mmCIF file of C-alpha atoms and ligand atoms in Angstrom:
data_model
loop_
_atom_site.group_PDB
_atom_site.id
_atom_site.type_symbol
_atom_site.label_atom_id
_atom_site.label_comp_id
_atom_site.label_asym_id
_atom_site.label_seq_id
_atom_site.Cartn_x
_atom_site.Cartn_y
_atom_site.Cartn_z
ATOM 1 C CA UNK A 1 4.340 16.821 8.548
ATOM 2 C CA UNK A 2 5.205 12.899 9.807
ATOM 3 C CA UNK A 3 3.689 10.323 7.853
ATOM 4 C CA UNK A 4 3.138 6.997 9.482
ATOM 5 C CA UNK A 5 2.244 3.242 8.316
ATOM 6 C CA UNK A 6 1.636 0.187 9.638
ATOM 7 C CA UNK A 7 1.402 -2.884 7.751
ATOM 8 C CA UNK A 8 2.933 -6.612 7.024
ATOM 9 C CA UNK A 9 6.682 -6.861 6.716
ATOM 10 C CA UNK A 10 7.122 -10.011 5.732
ATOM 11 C CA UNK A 11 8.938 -12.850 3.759
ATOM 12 C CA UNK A 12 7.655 -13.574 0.047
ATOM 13 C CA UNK A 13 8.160 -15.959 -2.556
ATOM 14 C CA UNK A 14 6.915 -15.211 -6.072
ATOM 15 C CA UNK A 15 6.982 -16.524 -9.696
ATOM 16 C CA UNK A 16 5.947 -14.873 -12.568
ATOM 17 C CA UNK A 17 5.953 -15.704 -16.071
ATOM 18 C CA UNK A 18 9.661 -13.670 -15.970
ATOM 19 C CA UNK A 19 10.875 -15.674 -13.118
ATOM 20 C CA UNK A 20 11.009 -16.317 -9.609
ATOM 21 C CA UNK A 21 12.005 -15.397 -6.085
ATOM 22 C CA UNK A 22 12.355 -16.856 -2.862
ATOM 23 C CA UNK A 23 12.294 -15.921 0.582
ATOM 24 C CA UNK A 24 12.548 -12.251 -0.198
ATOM 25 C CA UNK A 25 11.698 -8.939 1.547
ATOM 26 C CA UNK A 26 8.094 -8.056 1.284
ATOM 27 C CA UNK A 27 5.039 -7.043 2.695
ATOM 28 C CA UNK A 28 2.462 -3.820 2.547
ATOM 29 C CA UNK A 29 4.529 -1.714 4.719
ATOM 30 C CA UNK A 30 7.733 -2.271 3.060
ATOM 31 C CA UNK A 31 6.766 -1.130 0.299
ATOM 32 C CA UNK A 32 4.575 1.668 1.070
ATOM 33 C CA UNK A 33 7.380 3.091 3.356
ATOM 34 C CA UNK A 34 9.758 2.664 0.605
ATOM 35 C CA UNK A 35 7.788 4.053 -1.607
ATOM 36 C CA UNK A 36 6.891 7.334 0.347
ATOM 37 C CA UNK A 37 10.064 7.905 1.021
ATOM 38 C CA UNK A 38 10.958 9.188 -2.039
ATOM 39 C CA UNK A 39 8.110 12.347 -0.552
ATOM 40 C CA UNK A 40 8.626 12.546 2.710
ATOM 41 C CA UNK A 41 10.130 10.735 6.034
ATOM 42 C CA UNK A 42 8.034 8.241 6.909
ATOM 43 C CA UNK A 43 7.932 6.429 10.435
ATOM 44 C CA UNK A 44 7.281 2.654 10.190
ATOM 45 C CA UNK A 45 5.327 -0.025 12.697
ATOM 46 C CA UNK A 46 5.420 -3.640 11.865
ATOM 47 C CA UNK A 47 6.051 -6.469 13.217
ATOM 48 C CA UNK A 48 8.540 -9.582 12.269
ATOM 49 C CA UNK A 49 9.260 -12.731 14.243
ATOM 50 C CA UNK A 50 12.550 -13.722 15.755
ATOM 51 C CA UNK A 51 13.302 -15.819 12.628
ATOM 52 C CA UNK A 52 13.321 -13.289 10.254
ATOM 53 C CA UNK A 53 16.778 -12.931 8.704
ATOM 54 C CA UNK A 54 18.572 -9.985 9.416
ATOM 55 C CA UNK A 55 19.539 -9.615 6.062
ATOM 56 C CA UNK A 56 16.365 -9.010 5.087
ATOM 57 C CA UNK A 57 15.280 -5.810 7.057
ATOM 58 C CA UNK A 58 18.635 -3.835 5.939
ATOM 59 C CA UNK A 59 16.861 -2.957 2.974
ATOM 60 C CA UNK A 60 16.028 0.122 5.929
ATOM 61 C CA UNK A 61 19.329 1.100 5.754
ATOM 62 C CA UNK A 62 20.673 4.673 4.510
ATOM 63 C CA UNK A 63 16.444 5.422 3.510
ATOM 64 C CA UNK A 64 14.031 7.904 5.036
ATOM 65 C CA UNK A 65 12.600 5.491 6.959
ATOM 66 C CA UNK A 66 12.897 5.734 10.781
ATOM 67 C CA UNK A 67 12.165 2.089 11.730
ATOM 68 C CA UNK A 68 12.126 2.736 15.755
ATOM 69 C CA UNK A 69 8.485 1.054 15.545
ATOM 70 C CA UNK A 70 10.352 -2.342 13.842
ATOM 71 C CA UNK A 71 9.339 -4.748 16.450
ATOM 72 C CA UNK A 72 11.279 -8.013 16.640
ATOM 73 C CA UNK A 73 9.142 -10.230 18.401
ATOM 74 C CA UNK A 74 10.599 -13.230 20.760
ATOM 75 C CA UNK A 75 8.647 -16.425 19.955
ATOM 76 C CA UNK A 76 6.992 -15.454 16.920
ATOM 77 C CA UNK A 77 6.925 -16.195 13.381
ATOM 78 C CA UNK A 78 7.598 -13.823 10.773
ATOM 79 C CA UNK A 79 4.656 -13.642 8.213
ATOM 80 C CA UNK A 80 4.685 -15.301 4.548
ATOM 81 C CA UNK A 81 2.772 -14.905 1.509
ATOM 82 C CA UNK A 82 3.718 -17.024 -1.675
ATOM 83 C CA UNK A 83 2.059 -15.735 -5.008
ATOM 84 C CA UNK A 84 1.973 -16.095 -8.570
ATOM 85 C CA UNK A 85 1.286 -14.354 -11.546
ATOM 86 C CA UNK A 86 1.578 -17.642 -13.908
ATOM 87 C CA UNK A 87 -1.988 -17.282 -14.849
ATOM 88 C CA UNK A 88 -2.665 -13.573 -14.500
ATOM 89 C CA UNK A 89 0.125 -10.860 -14.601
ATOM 90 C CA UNK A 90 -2.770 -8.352 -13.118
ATOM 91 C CA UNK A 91 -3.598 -10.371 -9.720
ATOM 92 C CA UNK A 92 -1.895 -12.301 -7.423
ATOM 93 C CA UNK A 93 -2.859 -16.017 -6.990
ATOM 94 C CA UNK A 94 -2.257 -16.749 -3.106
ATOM 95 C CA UNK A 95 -0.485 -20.382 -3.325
ATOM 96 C CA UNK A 96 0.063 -20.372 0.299
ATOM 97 C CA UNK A 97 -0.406 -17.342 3.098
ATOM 98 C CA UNK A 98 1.173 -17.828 6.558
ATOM 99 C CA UNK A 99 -0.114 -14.728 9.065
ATOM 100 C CA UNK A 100 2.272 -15.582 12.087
ATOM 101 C CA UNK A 101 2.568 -12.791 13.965
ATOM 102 C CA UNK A 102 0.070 -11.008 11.936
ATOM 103 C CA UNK A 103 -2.088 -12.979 13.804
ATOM 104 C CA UNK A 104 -1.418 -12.094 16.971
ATOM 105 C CA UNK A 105 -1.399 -8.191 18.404
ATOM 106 C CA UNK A 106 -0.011 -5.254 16.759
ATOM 107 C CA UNK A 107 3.309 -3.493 17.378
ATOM 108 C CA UNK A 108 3.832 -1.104 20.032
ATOM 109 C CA UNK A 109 4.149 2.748 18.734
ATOM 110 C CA UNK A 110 7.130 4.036 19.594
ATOM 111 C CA UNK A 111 6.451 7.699 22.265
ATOM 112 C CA UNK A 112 8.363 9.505 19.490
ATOM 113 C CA UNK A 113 5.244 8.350 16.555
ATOM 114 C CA UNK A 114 2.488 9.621 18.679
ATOM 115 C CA UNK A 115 1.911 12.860 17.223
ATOM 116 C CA UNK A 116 1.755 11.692 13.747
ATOM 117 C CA UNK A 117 -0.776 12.959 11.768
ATOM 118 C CA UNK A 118 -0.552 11.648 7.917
ATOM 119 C CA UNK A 119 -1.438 7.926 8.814
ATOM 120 C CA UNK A 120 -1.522 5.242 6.301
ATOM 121 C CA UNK A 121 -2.861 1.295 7.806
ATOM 122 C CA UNK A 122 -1.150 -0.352 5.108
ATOM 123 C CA UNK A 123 -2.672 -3.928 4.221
ATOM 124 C CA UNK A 124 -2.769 -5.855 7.454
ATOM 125 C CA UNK A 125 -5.614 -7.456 10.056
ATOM 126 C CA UNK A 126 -7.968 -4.890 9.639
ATOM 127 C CA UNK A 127 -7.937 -5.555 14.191
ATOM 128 C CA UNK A 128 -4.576 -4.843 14.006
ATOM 129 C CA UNK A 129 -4.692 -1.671 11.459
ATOM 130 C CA UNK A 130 -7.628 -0.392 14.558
ATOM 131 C CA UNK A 131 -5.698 -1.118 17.270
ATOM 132 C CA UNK A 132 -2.775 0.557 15.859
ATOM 133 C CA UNK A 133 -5.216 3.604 14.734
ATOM 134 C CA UNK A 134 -6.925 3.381 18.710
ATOM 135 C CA UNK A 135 -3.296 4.775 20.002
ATOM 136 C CA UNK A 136 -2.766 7.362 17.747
ATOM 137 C CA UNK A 137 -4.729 10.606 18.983
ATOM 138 C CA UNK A 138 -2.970 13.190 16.563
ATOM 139 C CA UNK A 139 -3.974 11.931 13.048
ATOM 140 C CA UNK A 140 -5.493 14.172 10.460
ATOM 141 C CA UNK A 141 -5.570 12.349 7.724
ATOM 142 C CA UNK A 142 -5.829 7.921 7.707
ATOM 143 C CA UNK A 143 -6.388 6.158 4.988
ATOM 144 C CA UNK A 144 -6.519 2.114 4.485
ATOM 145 C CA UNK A 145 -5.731 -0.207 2.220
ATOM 146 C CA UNK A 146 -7.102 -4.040 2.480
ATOM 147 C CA UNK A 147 -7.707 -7.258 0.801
ATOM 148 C CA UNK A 148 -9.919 -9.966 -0.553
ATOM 149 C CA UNK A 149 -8.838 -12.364 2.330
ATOM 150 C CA UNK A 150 -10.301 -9.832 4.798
ATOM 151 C CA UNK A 151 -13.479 -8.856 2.825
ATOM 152 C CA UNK A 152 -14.112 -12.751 3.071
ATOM 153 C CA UNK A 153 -13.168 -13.861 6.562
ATOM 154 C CA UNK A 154 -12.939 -10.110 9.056
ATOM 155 C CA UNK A 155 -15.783 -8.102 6.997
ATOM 156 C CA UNK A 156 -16.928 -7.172 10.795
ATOM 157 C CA UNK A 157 -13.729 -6.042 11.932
ATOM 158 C CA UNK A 158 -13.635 -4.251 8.433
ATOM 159 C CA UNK A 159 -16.701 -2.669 8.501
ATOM 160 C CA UNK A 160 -16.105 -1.199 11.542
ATOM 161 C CA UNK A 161 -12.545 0.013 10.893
ATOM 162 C CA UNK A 162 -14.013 2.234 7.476
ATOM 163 C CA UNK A 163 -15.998 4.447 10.153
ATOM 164 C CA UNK A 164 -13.106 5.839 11.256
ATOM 165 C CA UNK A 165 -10.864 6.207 8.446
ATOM 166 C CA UNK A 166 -10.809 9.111 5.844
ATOM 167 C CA UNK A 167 -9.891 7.045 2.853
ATOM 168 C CA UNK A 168 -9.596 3.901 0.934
ATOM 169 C CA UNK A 169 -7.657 2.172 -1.658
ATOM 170 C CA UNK A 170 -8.842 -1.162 -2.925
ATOM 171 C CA UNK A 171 -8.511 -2.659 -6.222
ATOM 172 C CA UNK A 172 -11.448 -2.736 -8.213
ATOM 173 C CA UNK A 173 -11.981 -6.428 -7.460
ATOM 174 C CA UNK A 174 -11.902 -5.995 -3.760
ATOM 175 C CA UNK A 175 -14.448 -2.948 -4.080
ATOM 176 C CA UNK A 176 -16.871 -5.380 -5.922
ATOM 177 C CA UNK A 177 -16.370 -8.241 -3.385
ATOM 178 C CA UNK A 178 -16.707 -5.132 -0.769
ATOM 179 C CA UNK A 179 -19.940 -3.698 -2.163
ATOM 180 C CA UNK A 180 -21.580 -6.309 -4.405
ATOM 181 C CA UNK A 181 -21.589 -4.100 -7.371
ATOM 182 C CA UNK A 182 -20.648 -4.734 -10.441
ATOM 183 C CA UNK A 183 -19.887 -1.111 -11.828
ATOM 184 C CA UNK A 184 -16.799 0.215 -10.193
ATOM 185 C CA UNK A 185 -18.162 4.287 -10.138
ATOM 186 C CA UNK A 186 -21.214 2.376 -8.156
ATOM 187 C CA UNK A 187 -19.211 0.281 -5.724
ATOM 188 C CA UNK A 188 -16.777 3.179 -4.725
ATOM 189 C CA UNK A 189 -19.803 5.465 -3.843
ATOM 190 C CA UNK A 190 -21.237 2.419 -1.872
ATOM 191 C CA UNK A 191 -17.780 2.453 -0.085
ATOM 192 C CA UNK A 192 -18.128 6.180 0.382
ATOM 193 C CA UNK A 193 -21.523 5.079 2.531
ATOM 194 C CA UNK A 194 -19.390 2.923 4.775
ATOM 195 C CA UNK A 195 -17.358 5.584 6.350
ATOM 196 C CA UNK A 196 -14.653 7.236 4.335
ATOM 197 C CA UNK A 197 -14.828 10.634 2.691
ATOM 198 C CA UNK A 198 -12.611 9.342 -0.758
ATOM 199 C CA UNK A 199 -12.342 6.179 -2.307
ATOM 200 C CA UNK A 200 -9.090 5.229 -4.811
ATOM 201 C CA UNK A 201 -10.104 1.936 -6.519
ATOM 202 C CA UNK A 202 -7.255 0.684 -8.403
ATOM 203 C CA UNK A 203 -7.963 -0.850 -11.868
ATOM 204 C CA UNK A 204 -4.101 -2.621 -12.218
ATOM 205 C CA UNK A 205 -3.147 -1.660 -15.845
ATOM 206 C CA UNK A 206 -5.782 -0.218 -16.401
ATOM 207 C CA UNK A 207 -5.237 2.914 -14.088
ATOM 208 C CA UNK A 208 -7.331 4.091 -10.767
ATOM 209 C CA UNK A 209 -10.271 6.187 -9.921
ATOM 210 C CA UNK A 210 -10.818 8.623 -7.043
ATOM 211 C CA UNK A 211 -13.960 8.802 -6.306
ATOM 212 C CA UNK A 212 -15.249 11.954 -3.230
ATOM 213 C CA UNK A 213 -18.222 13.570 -2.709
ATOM 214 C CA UNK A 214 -16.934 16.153 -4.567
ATOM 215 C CA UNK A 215 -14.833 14.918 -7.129
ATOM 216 C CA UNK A 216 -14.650 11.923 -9.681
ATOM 217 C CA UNK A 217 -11.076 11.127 -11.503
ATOM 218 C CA UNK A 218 -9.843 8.693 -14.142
ATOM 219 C CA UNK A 219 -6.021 8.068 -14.325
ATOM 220 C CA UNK A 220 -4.376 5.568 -16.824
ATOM 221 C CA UNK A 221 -1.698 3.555 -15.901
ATOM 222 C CA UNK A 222 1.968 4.711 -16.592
ATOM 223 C CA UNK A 223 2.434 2.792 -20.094
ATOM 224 C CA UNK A 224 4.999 0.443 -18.726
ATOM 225 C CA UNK A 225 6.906 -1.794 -21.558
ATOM 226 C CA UNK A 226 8.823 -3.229 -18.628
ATOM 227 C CA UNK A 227 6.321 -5.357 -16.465
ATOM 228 C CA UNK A 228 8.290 -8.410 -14.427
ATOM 229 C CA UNK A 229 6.696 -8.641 -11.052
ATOM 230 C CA UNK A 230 3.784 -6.613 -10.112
ATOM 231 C CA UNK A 231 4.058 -7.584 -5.880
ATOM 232 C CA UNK A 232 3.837 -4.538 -4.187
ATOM 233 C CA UNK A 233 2.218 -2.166 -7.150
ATOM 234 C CA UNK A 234 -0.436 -1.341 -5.325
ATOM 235 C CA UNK A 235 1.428 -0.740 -1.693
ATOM 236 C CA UNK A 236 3.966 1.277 -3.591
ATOM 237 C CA UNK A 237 0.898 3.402 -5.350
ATOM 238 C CA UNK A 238 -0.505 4.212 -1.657
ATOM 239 C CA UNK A 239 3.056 5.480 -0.270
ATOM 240 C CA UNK A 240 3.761 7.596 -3.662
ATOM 241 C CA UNK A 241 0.702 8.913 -3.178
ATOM 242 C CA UNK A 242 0.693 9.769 0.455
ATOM 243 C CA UNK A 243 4.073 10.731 0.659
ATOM 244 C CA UNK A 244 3.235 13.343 -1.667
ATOM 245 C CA UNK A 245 0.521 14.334 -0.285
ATOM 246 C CA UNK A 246 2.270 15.070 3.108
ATOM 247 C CA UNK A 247 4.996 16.820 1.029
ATOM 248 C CA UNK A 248 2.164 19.292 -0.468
ATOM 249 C CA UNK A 249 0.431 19.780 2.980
ATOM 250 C CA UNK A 250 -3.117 20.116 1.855
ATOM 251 C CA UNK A 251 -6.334 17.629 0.504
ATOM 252 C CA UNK A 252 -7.285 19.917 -2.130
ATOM 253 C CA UNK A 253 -8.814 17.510 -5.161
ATOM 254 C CA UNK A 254 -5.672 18.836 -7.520
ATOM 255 C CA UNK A 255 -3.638 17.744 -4.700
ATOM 256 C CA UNK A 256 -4.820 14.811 -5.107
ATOM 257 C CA UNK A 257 -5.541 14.500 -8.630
ATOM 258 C CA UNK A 258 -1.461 14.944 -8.614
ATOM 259 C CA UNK A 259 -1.108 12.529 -5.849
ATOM 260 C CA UNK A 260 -2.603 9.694 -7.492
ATOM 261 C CA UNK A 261 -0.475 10.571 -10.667
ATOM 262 C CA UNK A 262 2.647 10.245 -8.472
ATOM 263 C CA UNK A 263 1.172 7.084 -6.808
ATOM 264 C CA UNK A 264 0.927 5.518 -10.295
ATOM 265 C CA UNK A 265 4.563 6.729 -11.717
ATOM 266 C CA UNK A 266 6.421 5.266 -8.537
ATOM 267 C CA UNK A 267 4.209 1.586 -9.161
ATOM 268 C CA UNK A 268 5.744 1.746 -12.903
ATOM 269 C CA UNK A 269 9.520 1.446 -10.594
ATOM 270 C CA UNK A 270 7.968 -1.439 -8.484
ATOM 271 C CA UNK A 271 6.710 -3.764 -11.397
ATOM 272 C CA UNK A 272 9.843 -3.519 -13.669
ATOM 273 C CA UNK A 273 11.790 -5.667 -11.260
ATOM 274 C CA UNK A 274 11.425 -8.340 -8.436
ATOM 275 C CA UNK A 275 10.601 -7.420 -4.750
ATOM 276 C CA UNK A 276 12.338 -4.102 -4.122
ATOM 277 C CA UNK A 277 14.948 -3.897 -6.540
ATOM 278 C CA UNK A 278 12.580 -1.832 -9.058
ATOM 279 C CA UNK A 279 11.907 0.634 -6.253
ATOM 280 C CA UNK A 280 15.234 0.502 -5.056
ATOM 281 C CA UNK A 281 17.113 1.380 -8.493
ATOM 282 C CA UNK A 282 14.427 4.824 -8.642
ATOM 283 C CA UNK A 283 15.867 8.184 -8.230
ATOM 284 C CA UNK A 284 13.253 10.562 -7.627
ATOM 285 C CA UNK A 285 14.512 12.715 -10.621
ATOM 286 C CA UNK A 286 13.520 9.531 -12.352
ATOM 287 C CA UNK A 287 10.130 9.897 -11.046
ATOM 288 C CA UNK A 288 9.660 13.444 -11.760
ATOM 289 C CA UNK A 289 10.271 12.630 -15.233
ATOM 290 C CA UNK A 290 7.954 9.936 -15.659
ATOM 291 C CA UNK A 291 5.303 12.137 -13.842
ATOM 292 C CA UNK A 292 5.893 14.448 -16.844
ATOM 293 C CA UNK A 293 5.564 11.715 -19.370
ATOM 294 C CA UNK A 294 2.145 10.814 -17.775
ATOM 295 C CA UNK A 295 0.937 14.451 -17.695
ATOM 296 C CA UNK A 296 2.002 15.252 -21.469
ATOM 297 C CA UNK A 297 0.401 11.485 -22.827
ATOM 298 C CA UNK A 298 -2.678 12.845 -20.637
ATOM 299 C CA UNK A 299 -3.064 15.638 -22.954
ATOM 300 C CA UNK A 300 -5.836 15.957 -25.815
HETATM 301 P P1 AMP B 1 0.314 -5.695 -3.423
HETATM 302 O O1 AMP B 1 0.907 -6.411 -4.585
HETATM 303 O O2 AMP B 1 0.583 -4.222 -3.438
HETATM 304 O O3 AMP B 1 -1.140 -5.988 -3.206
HETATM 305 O O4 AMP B 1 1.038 -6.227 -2.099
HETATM 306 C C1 AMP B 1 1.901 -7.310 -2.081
HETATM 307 C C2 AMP B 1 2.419 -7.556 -0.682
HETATM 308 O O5 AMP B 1 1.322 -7.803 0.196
HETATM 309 C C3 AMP B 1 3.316 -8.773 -0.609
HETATM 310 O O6 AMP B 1 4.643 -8.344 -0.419
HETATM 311 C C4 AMP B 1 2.783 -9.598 0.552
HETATM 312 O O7 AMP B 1 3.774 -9.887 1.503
HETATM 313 C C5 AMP B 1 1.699 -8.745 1.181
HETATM 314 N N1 AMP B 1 0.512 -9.513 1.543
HETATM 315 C C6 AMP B 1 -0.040 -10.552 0.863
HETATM 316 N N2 AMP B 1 -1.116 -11.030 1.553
HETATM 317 C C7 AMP B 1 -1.235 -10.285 2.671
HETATM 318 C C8 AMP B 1 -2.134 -10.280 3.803
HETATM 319 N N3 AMP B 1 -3.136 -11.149 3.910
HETATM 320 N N4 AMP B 1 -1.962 -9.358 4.772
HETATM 321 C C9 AMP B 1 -0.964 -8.477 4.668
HETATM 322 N N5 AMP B 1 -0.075 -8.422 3.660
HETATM 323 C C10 AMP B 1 -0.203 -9.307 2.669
#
């Protein structure tokens, strides 16, 4: 099974009541691959200008990540999002967003990623997470992720891109801005009208919610006592729950019911630390064992 994303790769700068960081690795697709990879090999496409320091992208190195779609582009600027969590440690305020070459066109597919059939369009230009879904004629399973910013200002683009995708995570948030509805249960089966056959609306510490035709699921949240930067929680969720999914095989609703568990422990890595470093410091024997904390404080 080959499990592809596409995303932003980009540079970030952060603060949070705990600290701050600047100029360091970020983006949707970093960690979503990262995150997978503890699962499965995952094949990454992104994009990063020729200033990007190459520092930066060796956080690659020695992971099960094949980054042969890692295009360096000549001319362009490498994308930038600085947020903070000074007000709110549950959502990001945007101080300052600079697309760059997300807003231009998206990376070229390597031959060798053509046949790849778990797809994951990782939060991005919801033009370039079709474009990069028009080229790839193998996938059996997409799923998206998006934004706020995109709701607002490429809702056609948007709309059109949840017609042909089988899923979608959002935070709850995004699926009221998405649906106008206040009650999440409601706004996830509007979402389900729009195109895709399950809907994962993430709720921060407060857990998720799948939401099918067939099935409806409450998770809580890991119970993290270790909470310092929460960039990338939800990206991280998405890749430890697809990479597991591609590591069972099948959709069955307890596959996924113990996909979104898995997508929840490896978010409980990302938020203990800044940028990658929480993900980074993971063992997956660490992740397994937090999977079996979640299951046991599940139990009544
Ligand atoms: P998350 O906290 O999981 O929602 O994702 C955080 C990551 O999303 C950061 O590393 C940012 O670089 C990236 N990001 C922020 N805004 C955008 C955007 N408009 N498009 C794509 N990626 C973004």
């Amino acid at each position: 099974m080959s499990l592809l994303v596409t995303g932003s790769i980009g540079i970030d700068t952060v603060e949070t009541p705990f600290g701050s960081r600047q100029d360091v690795i970020g983006g949707s697709a970093v960690y979503f691959s990262h995150a997978a990879s503890f699962f499965a090999p995952v094949r990454l496409v992104g994009v990063v200008g020729e200033d990007c320091p190459k520092p930066l992208l060796d956080v690659f190195r020695g992971k099960n990540i094949d980054t042969a779609g890692l295009e360096i582009r000549k001319g362009s600027k490498t994308f930038r999002w600085h947020g903070s969590y000074l007000k709110d440690m549950n959502e990001a305020e945007t101080v300052e967003v600079d697309l760059n070459v997300l807003a231009e066109r998206a990376a070229k597919i390597p031959p060798e990623f053509l046949d790849s059939e778990f797809v994951f369009l990782a939060n991005t230009h919801p033009a370039l997470q079709q474009e990069t879904l028009g080229m790839l004629k193998s996938a059996k399973l997409v799923v998206a992720d998006t934004m706020n910013l995109w709701i607002q200002t490429e809702r056609a683009h948007l709309e059109k891109l949840l017609g042909k995708v089988d899923g979608l995570v959002l935070n709850d948030g995004e699926a009221r801005l998405l649906t106008g509805q206040k009650n999440v249960i409601v706004a996830a089966r509007d979402v389900l009208k729009m195109g895709p056959k399950f809907v994962v609306v993430k709720k921060g510490e407060h857990g998720c919610l799948l939401v099918s035709e067939r099935d409806t699921f409450v998770l809580p949240a890991y119970p993290a006592d270790k909470v310092v930067d929460p960039t990338g929680a939800g990206d991280s969720f998405a890749g430890g729950m697809m990479g597991y999914l591609v590591s069972q095989g099948n959709l069955s609703s307890a596959a996924l019911r113990r996909a979104l568990a898995f997508g929840t422990v490896v978010a409980s890595f990302t938020i203990s630390d800044f940028s990658l470093a929480g993900l980074t410091a993971a063992t997956r024997e660490q992740i397994d064992e937090r999977w079996e904390k979640l299951k046991a404080a599940m139990s009544f």
